[in-house]
Structures are given as structure tokens and as C-alpha cells.
Coordinates of C-alpha atoms in Angstrom, one line a residue:
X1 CA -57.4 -2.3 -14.8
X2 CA -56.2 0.4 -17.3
X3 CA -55.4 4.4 -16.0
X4 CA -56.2 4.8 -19.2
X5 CA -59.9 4.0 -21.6
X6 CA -58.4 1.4 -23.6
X7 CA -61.9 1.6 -25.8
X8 CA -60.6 4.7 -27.0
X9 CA -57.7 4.0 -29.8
X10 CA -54.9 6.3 -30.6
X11 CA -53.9 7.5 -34.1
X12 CA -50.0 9.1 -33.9
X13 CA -49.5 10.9 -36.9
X14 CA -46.3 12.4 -38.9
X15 CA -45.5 13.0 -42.0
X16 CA -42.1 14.1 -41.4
X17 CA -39.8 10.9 -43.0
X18 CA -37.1 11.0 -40.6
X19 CA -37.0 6.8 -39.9
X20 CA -35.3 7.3 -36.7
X21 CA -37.2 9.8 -34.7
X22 CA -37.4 7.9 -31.5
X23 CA -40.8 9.9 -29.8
X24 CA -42.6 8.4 -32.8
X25 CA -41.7 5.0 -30.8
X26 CA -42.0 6.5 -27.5
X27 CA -45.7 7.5 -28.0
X28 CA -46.3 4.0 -29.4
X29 CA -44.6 2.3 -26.6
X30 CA -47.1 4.5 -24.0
X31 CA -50.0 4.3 -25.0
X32 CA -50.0 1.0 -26.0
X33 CA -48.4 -0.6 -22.9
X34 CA -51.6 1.1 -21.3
X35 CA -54.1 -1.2 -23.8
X36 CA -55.0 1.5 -26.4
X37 CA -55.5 0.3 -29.6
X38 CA -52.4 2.5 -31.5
X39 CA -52.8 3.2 -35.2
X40 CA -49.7 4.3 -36.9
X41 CA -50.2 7.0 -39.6
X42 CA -46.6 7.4 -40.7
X43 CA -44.0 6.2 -43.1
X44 CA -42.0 3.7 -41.4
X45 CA -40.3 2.2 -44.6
X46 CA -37.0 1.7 -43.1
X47 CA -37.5 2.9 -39.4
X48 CA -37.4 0.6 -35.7
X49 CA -41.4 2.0 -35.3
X50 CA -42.2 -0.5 -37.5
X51 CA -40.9 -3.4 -35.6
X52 CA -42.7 -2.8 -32.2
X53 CA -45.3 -4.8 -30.9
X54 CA -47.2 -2.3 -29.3
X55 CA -48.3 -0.7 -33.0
X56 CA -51.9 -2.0 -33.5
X57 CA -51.8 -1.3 -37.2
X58 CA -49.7 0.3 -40.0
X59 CA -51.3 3.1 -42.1
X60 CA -50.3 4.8 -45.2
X61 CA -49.2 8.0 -44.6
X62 CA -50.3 11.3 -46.2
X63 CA -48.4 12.3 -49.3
X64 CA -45.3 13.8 -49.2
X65 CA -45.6 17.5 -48.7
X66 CA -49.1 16.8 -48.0
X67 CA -52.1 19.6 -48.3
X68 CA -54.3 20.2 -45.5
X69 CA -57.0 17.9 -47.9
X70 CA -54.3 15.4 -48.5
X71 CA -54.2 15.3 -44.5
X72 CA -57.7 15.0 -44.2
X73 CA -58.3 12.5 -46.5
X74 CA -56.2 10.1 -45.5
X75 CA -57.6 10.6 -41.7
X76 CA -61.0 10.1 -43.0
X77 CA -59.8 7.2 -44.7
X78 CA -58.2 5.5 -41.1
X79 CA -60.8 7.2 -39.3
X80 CA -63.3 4.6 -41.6
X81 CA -61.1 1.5 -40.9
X82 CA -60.9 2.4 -37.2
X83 CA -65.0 2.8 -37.0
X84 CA -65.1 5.5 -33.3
X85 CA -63.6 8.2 -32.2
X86 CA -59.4 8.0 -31.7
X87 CA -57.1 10.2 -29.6
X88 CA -54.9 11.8 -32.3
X89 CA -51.2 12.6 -31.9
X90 CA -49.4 14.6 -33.4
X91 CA -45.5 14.1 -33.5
X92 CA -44.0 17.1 -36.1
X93 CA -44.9 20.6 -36.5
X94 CA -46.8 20.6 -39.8
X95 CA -49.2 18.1 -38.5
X96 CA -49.5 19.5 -35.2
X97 CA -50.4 22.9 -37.2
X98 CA -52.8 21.0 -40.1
X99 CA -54.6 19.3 -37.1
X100 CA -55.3 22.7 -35.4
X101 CA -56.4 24.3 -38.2
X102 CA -58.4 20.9 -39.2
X103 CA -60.1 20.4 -35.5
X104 CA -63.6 21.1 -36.5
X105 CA -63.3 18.9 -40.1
X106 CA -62.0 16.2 -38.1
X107 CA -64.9 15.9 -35.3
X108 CA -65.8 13.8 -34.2
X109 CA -63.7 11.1 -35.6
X110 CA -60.6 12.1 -33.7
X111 CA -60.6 13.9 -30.1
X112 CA -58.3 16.7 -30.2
X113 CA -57.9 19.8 -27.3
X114 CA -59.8 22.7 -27.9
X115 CA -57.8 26.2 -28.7
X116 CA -57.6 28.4 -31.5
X117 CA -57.1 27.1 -34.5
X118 CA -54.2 29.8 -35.4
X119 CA -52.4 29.7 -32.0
X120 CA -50.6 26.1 -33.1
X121 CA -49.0 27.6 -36.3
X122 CA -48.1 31.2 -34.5
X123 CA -45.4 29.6 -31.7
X124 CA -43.8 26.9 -34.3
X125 CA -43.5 29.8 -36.4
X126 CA -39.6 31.4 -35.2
X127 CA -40.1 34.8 -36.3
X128 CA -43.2 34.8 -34.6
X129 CA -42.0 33.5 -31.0
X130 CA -40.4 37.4 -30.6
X131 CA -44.0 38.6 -30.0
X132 CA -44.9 35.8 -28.5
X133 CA -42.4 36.4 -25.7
X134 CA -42.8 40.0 -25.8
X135 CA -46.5 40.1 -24.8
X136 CA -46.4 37.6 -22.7
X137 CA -42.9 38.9 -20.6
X138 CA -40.9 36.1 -21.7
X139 CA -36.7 36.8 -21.9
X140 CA -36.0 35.9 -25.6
X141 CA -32.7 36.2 -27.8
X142 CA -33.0 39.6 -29.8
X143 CA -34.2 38.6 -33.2
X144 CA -34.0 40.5 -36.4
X145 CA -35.9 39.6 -40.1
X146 CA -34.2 41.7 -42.7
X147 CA -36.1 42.2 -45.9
X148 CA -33.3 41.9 -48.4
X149 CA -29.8 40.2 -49.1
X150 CA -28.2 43.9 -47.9
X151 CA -30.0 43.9 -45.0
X152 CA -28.9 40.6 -43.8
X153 CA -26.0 41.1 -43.9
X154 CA -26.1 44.7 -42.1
X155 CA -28.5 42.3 -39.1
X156 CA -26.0 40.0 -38.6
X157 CA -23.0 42.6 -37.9
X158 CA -25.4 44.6 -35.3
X159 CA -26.3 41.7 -33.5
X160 CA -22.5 40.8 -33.5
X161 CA -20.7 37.4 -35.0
X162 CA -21.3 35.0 -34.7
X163 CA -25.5 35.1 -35.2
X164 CA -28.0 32.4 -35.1
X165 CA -29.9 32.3 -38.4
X166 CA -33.3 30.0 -38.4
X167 CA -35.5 29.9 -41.1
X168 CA -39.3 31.0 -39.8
X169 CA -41.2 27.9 -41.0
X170 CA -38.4 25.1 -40.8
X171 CA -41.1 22.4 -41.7
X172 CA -40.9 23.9 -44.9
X173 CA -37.8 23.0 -46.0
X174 CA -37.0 21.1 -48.8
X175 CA -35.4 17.9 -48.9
X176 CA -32.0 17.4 -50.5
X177 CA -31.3 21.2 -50.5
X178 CA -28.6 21.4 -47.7
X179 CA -30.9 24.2 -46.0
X180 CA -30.4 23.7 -41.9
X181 CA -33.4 24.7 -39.6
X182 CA -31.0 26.3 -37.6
X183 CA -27.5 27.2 -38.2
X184 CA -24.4 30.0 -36.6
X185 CA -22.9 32.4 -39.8
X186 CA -19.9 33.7 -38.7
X187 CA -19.9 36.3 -41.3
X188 CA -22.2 38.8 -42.7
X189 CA -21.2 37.0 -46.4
X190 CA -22.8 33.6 -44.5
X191 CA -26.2 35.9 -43.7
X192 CA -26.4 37.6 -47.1
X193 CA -25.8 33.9 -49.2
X194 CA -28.7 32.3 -46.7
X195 CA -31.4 35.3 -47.1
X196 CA -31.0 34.9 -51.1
X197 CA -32.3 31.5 -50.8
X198 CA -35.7 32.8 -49.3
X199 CA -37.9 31.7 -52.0
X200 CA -36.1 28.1 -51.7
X201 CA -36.5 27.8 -47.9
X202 CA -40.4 28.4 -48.3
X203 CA -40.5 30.9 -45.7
X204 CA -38.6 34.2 -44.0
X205 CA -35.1 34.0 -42.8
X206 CA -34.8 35.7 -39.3
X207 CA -31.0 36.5 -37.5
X208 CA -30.7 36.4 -33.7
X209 CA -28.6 36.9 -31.0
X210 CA -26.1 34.3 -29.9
X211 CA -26.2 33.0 -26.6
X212 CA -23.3 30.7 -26.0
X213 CA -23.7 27.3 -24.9
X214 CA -22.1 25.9 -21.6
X215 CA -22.7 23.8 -18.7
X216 CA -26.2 24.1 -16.9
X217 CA -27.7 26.2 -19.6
X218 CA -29.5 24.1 -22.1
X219 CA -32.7 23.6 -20.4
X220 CA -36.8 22.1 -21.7
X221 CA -40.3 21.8 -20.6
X222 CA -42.2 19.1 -21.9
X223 CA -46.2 19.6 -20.2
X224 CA -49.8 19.3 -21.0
X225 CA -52.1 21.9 -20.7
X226 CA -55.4 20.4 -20.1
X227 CA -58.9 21.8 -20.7
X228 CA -59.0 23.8 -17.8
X229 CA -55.3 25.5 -18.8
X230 CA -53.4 23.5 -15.8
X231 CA -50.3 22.1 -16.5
X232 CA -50.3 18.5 -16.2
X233 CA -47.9 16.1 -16.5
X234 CA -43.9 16.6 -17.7
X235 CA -41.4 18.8 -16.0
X236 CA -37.9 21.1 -16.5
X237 CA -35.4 19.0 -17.8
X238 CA -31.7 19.7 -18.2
X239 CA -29.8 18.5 -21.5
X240 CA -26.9 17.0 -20.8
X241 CA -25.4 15.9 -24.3
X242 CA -26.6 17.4 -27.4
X243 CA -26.3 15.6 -31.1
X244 CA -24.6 17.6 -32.7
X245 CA -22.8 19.0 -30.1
X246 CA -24.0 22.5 -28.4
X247 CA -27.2 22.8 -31.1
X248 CA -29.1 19.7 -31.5
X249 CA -31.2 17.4 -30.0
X250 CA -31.5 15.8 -26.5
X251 CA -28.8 12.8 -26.5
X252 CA -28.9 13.1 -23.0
X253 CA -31.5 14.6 -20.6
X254 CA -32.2 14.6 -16.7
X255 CA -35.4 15.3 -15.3
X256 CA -34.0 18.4 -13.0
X257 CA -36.5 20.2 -10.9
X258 CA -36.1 24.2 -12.1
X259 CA -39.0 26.6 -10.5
X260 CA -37.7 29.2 -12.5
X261 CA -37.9 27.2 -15.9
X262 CA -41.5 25.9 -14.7
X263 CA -42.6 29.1 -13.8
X264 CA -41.9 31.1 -17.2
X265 CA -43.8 27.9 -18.7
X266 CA -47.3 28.2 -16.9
X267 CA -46.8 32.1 -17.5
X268 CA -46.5 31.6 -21.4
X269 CA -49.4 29.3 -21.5
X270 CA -52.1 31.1 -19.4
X271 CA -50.8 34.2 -21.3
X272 CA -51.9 32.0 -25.0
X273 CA -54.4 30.5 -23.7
X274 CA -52.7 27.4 -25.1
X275 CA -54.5 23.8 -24.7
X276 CA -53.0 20.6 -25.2
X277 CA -48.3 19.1 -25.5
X278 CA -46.3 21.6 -25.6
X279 CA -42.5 21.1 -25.5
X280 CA -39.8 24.3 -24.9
X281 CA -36.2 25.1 -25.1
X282 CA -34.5 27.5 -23.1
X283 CA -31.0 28.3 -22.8
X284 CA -29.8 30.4 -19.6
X285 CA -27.5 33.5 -20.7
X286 CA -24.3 33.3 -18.9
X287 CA -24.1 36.7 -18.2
X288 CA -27.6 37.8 -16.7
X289 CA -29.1 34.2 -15.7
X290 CA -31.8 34.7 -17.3
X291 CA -34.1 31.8 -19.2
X292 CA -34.4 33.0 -22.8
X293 CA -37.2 30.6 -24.6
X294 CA -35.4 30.0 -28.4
X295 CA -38.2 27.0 -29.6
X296 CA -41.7 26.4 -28.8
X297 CA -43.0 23.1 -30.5
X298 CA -46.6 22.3 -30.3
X299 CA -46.2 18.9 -29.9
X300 CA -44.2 16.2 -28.0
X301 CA -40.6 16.8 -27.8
X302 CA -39.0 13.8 -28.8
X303 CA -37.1 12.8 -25.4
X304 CA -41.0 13.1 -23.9
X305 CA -41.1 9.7 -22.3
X306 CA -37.9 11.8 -19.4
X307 CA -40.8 13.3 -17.9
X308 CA -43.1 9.6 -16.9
X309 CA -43.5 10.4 -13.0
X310 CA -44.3 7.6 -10.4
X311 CA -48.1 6.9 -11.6
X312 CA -46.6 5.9 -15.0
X313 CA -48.4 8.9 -16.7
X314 CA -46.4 11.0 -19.1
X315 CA -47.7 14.1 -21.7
X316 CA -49.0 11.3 -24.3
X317 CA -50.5 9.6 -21.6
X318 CA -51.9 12.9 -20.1
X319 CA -53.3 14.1 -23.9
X320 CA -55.9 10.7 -24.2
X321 CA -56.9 10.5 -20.2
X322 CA -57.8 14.6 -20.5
X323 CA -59.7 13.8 -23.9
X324 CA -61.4 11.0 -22.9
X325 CA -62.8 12.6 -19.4
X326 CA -60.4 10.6 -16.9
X327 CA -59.1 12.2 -13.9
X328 CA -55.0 12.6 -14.3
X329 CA -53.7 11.3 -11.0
X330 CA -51.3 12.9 -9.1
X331 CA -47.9 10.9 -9.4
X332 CA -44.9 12.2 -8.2
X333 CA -41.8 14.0 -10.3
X334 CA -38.7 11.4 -10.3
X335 CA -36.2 14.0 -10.2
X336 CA -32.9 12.6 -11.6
X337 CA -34.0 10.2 -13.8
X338 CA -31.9 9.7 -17.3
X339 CA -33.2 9.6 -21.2
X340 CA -30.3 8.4 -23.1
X341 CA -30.9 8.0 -27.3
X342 CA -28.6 5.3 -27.6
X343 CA -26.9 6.0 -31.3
X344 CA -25.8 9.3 -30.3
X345 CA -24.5 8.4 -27.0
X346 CA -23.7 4.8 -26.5
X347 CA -21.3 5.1 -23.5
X348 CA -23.9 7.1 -21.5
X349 CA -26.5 4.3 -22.0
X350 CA -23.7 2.0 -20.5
X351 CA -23.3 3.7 -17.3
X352 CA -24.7 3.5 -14.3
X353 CA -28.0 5.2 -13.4
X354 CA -29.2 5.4 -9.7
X355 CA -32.0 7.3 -10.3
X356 CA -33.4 5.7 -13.2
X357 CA -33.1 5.6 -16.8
X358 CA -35.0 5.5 -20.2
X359 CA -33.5 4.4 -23.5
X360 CA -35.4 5.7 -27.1
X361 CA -34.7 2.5 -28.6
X362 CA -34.3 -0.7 -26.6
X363 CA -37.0 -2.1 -24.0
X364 CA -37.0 -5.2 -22.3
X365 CA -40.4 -5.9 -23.1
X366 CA -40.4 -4.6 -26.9
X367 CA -37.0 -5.4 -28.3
X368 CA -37.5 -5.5 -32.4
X369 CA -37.0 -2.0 -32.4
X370 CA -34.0 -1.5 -30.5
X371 CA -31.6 -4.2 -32.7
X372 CA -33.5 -3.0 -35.6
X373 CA -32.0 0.1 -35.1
X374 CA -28.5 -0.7 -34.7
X375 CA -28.8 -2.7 -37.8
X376 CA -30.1 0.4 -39.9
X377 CA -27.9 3.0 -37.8
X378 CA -25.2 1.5 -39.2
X379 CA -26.2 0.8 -42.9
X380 CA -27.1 4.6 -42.2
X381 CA -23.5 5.9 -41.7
X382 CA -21.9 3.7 -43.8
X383 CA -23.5 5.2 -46.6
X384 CA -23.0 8.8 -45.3
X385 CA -19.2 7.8 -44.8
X386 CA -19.0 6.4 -48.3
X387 CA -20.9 10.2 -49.4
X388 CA -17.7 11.8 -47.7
X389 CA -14.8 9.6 -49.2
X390 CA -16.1 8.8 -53.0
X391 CA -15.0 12.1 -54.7
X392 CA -18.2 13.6 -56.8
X393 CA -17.7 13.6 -60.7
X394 CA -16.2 16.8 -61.9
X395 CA -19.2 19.0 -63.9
X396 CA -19.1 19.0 -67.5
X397 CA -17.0 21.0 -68.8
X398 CA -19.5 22.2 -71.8
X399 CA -23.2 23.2 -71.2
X400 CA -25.6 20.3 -71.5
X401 CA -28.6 20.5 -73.2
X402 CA -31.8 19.7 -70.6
X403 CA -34.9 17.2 -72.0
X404 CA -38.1 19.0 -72.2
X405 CA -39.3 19.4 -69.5
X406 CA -42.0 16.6 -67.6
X407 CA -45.2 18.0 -66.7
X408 CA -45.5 19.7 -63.1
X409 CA -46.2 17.0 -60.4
X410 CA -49.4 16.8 -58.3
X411 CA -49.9 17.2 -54.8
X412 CA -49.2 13.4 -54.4
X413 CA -46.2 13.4 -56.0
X414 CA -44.0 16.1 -54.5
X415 CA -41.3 15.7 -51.9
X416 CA -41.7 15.5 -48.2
X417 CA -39.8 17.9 -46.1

């Protein structure tokens, strides 16, 4: 028999085209290793999701830089083909935010937690995690959002060199434009040249403090709040190897038990009242030991499946037994055990593990995914390598006169961030 209703299907959405973000897989591989029917509302040209064997169905995905009626629409649409009610879940931040502020639209097609429709959108945004934090007691890096190129520049020297500069609404960000979510400036030049591309970036560009990286300080919480406010499900985790280096995502993670961490994250939620995944990154300042939260991502953090304890139930797993009325049950934390994403750090998925381990791409029991991704991984950086070494045509050395210009494209033909 099931832990979970397996007469309730799932429906993980993103609309976010990155082809190799292994949690898309991970909450594929959950849920439907558990017997739930998974529809896959994403675009998987190109991407190991595709390939497993636990995706009941491939959807079409919303258009690219989709509308919140675009989003709708095309739920309606699946919601039709499925015929009852699905577990929706969310994998990026602009759908986690459209499906907040869509809850009501969508019932009772899709079961989704009940919070405020706002709150979802308010801690993705990163200018407003500051007051976030502040109300609810929370140590975070000092941030600063100037209003003008000048300003920026005058930020970044009072906070000190080098600064973090984020943009407030990274799932915003147009594609192709070289704009970073996150990125250091080293000068106040750096801040003043990133602020003037405001209106490009779609949304404010804040400066914060810099706390430097090191050993033991790049910590996360991956948890579910359930309809009660409890925090179910997940744990601290401790990243071991970051991709790239010092700033990026989890290569390698260890479930490490951290009161400290775990007690700052209940405190934040029954603060927001907040229902439903919620992953968090903290770093630890060297000098004062303190936990400063720098992300809060309404949704599963992409290394979720770290945190599956001992009764095989992990945040994904948590989201549909809470929304379909089943008791979680009470498994135990496997402290120790290893996530390792394979294409960023192959040698660690070699080694030994004594405690356990959890690769994003390769399962014994679902394998097209995993040696599809080697395959595209390295069509993939053979074409970035070939970027770097073919030199780029020099410009033209006179002006050239543009075509008239095509008529403005619709909603279904712009570019997805």
C-alpha cells in the first residue's frame, strides 16, 4: 500500500527553461515512485526529465514569459485532460508566485496550501527579505537600494568592496542579456554600470554586505509548513561544494543536524504565517557566528530530495500527503547522508559514502535520465567551449542601416527568462 493517495495526481510545473535543473527530476522521481499519477507541465526539449519513466505525461508548457492568464490557461487546459483535482508543484519562483496569487482561480482543479496570496512574491522578492528579517528578528546582511546610478555607486563604497549586488526580482531577467541574479562588484564603477541597466533587469538593483565564504558557513533549510504552521519534513543541511565555487548552487550537500539553523527557520515561518515548501540559505559570518538568511525561495530547493528521512517522505512528498488529508508519519532525520549533482562534481559522486547518498541524475531504477544527461552535458560545454575559442566578428566599421521594424510580439511570443 501507498503512504501516499495515489488517486490523487501531481502536476510539477516550471516555466523556467533551464534543461538541466535536476529538482524538476527529483520531484518526478518522488512522487511517482509513490504511484501518483505525475503530469509534467514544463519544457523539456532537450533536458534528462524527459527521459524518466516515472513522468505520467508530457504537457506543453506556458509561453515563454508567460502572464498570469497564459498560466492559467494552460492549467485549465491540463486540468481538463487530467479530469480531478491534482497536487500542484511548483519548481521556480515565478510560478510559485503566479500560483499564490492564482490559488482561488485555480480551485478546485489543483490542491494548493492556503496562505496569502501576497506573502509568496514578498520573500522571493530580495529587497524585500530586509523587512522580512527585520520584523521577524532574523540576522540578515545589511542591504542598501539606491535610487540612482550616483547612489550606487556611493552604496557600494559604504558598505565596503567588495559588495553583493542582486537584482530584487531575479525571475525577471531577460535571457541572453549577461544580467547575473547575483553577482560581487569590486568597485563602485561595477555598482554604478549595473544600476543603469535597471529598466533592463525588470526590477530594482539592491547592494549588500559581503560575508565571506569559508568552511562550515554555507548552510539551508529545505521544510514544509503544513496547514497547522508545523514544520514537517526536510532539515539544516550543510553545502559542501558549491557550482560555481563560493556562490552557486548545492554540488554537494550533507544533511547536518543544526538547532540553531532549524530554530531561526520555525521562527521566520510562524512570524509569516507562511504555509506550504519553503527552501533557505544562510551563510554564518565568520566574525560574530551568527546565521544571516541571504535567499528565501518559496518553493523546493533543487537538492530537496537530501532531506528524504527513514519513512521515505521528503518536502514533495510532505506537500501532496498534507493536501490530500494524510497523516505525515514520523520518520527519522538521516543525519550524514550525501546529495551529490554529478556534472558539477563527478569525483564526489565516486567516493565513498557511509551514511548514504543521493545522486540528481542517475538511479538504479530510472536510468534514461542519468546517461541522457551526460550525453547533453557534454554537447552542452562543447558548445560553450567553442563560444570561448571562435573569436566574434569585429563590428562594422560604418553604421548600418536597421529594417523597419516587425510588429511588437504577443504575450506568446516573447522570451522566457
Amino acid at each position: 500500500m501507498s503512504l501516499l493517495d495515489t488517486g490523487v495526481p501531481a502536476v510539477v510545473l516550471r516555466t523556467d527553461r533551464n534543461p538541466f535543473h535536476h529538482g524538476t527530476l527529483g520531484a518526478v522521481r518522488s512522487l511517482g515512485r509513490a504511484g501518483v499519477p505525475v503530469h509534467v507541465v514544463a519544457d523539456v526539449t532537450g533536458s534528462p526529465v524527459g527521459r524518466s519513466r516515472y513522468a505520467t505525461r508530457l504537457h506543453a508548457p506556458p509561453p515563454p514569459q508567460a502572464s498570469d492568464a497564459d498560466l492559467l490557461t494552460v492549467l485549465r487546459r491540463v486540468a481538463g485532460e487530467i479530469g480531478r483535482p491534482a497536487v500542484l508543484v511548483t519548481m521556480d519562483d515565478a510560478c510559485a508566485i503566479a500560483a499564490a496569487r492564482l490559488r482561488e482561480a485555480l480551485a478546485p482543479s489543483y490542491l494548493l496550501p492556503e496562505m496569502p496570496g501576497s506573502l509568496a512574491e514578498r520573500v522571493a522578492d530580495k529587497a524585500e527579505l530586509a523587512a522580512v528579517c527585520a520584523s521577524a528578528g532574523l540576522p540578515h546582511p545589511r542591504t542598501l537600494v539606491p535610487d540612482s546610478a550616483v547612489r550606487a555607486a556611493d552604496d557600494a563604497r559604504r558598505l565596503g568592496l567588495p559588495a553583493v549586488a542582486k537584482w530584487s526580482r531575479p525571475w525577471l531577467l531577460p535571457p541572453g542579456r549577461g544580467l547575473r541574479s547575483t553577482q560581487l562588484v569590486h568597485t563602485a564603477q561595477q555598482a554604478r554600470q549595473l544600476y543603469e541597466r535597471s529598466e533592463e533587469a525588470g526590477s530594482p538593483l539592491l547592494l549588500q554586505e559581503f560575508l565571506p565564504p569559508g568552511p562550515d558557513r554555507d548552510w539551508f533549510f529545505h521544510g514544509y509548513a503544513d496547514h497547522s504552521g508545523a514544520l514537517r519534513a526536510g532539515g539544516p543541511g550543510r553545502k559542501q561544494l558549491a557550482w560555481p565555487r563560493g556562490a552557486g548552487l548545492t554540488a554537494v550537500g550533507r544533511w547536518t543536524p543544526n538547532p540553531e539553523v532549524r530554530r531561526l527557520a520555525e521562527r521566520l515561518v510562524a512570524a509569516l504565517g507562511y504555509r506550504g515548501i519553503l527552501d533557505l540559505d544562510f551563510r554564518r559570518c565568520g566574525a560574530t557566528g551568527r546565521y544571516h538568511l541571504l535567499d528565501f525561495n518559496p518553493r523546493p530547493g533543487a537538492q530537496f530530495r537530501l532531506f528524504a528521512d527513514s519513512a521515505g517522505v521528503d518536502v514533495v512528498r510532505a506537500l501532496h500527503l498534507d493536501l490530500t488529508g494524510r497523516a505525515l508519519p514520523d520518520g527519522e532525520q538521516l543525519a550524514g547522508r550525501e546529495f551529490v549533482v554529478e556534472n558539477y562534481a563527478p569525483l564526489a559522486a565516486l567516493r565513498g559514502a557511509p551514511d548514504g547518498r543521493e545522486l540528481a541524475w542517475y538511479a538504479a531504477d530510472d536510468r534514461g535520465p542519468g546517461w541522457a544527461m551526460w550525453s547533453l552535458w557534454c554537447r552542452h560545454v562543447s558548445g560553450r567551449l567553442r563560444q570561448r575559442l571562435i573569436p566574434r566578428p569585429a563590428a562594422p566599421a560604418t553604421p548600418v542601416i536597421p529594417r523597419a521594424a516587425s510588429p511588437l510580439p504577443t504575450d506568446n511570443e516573447k522570451a522566457s527568462s
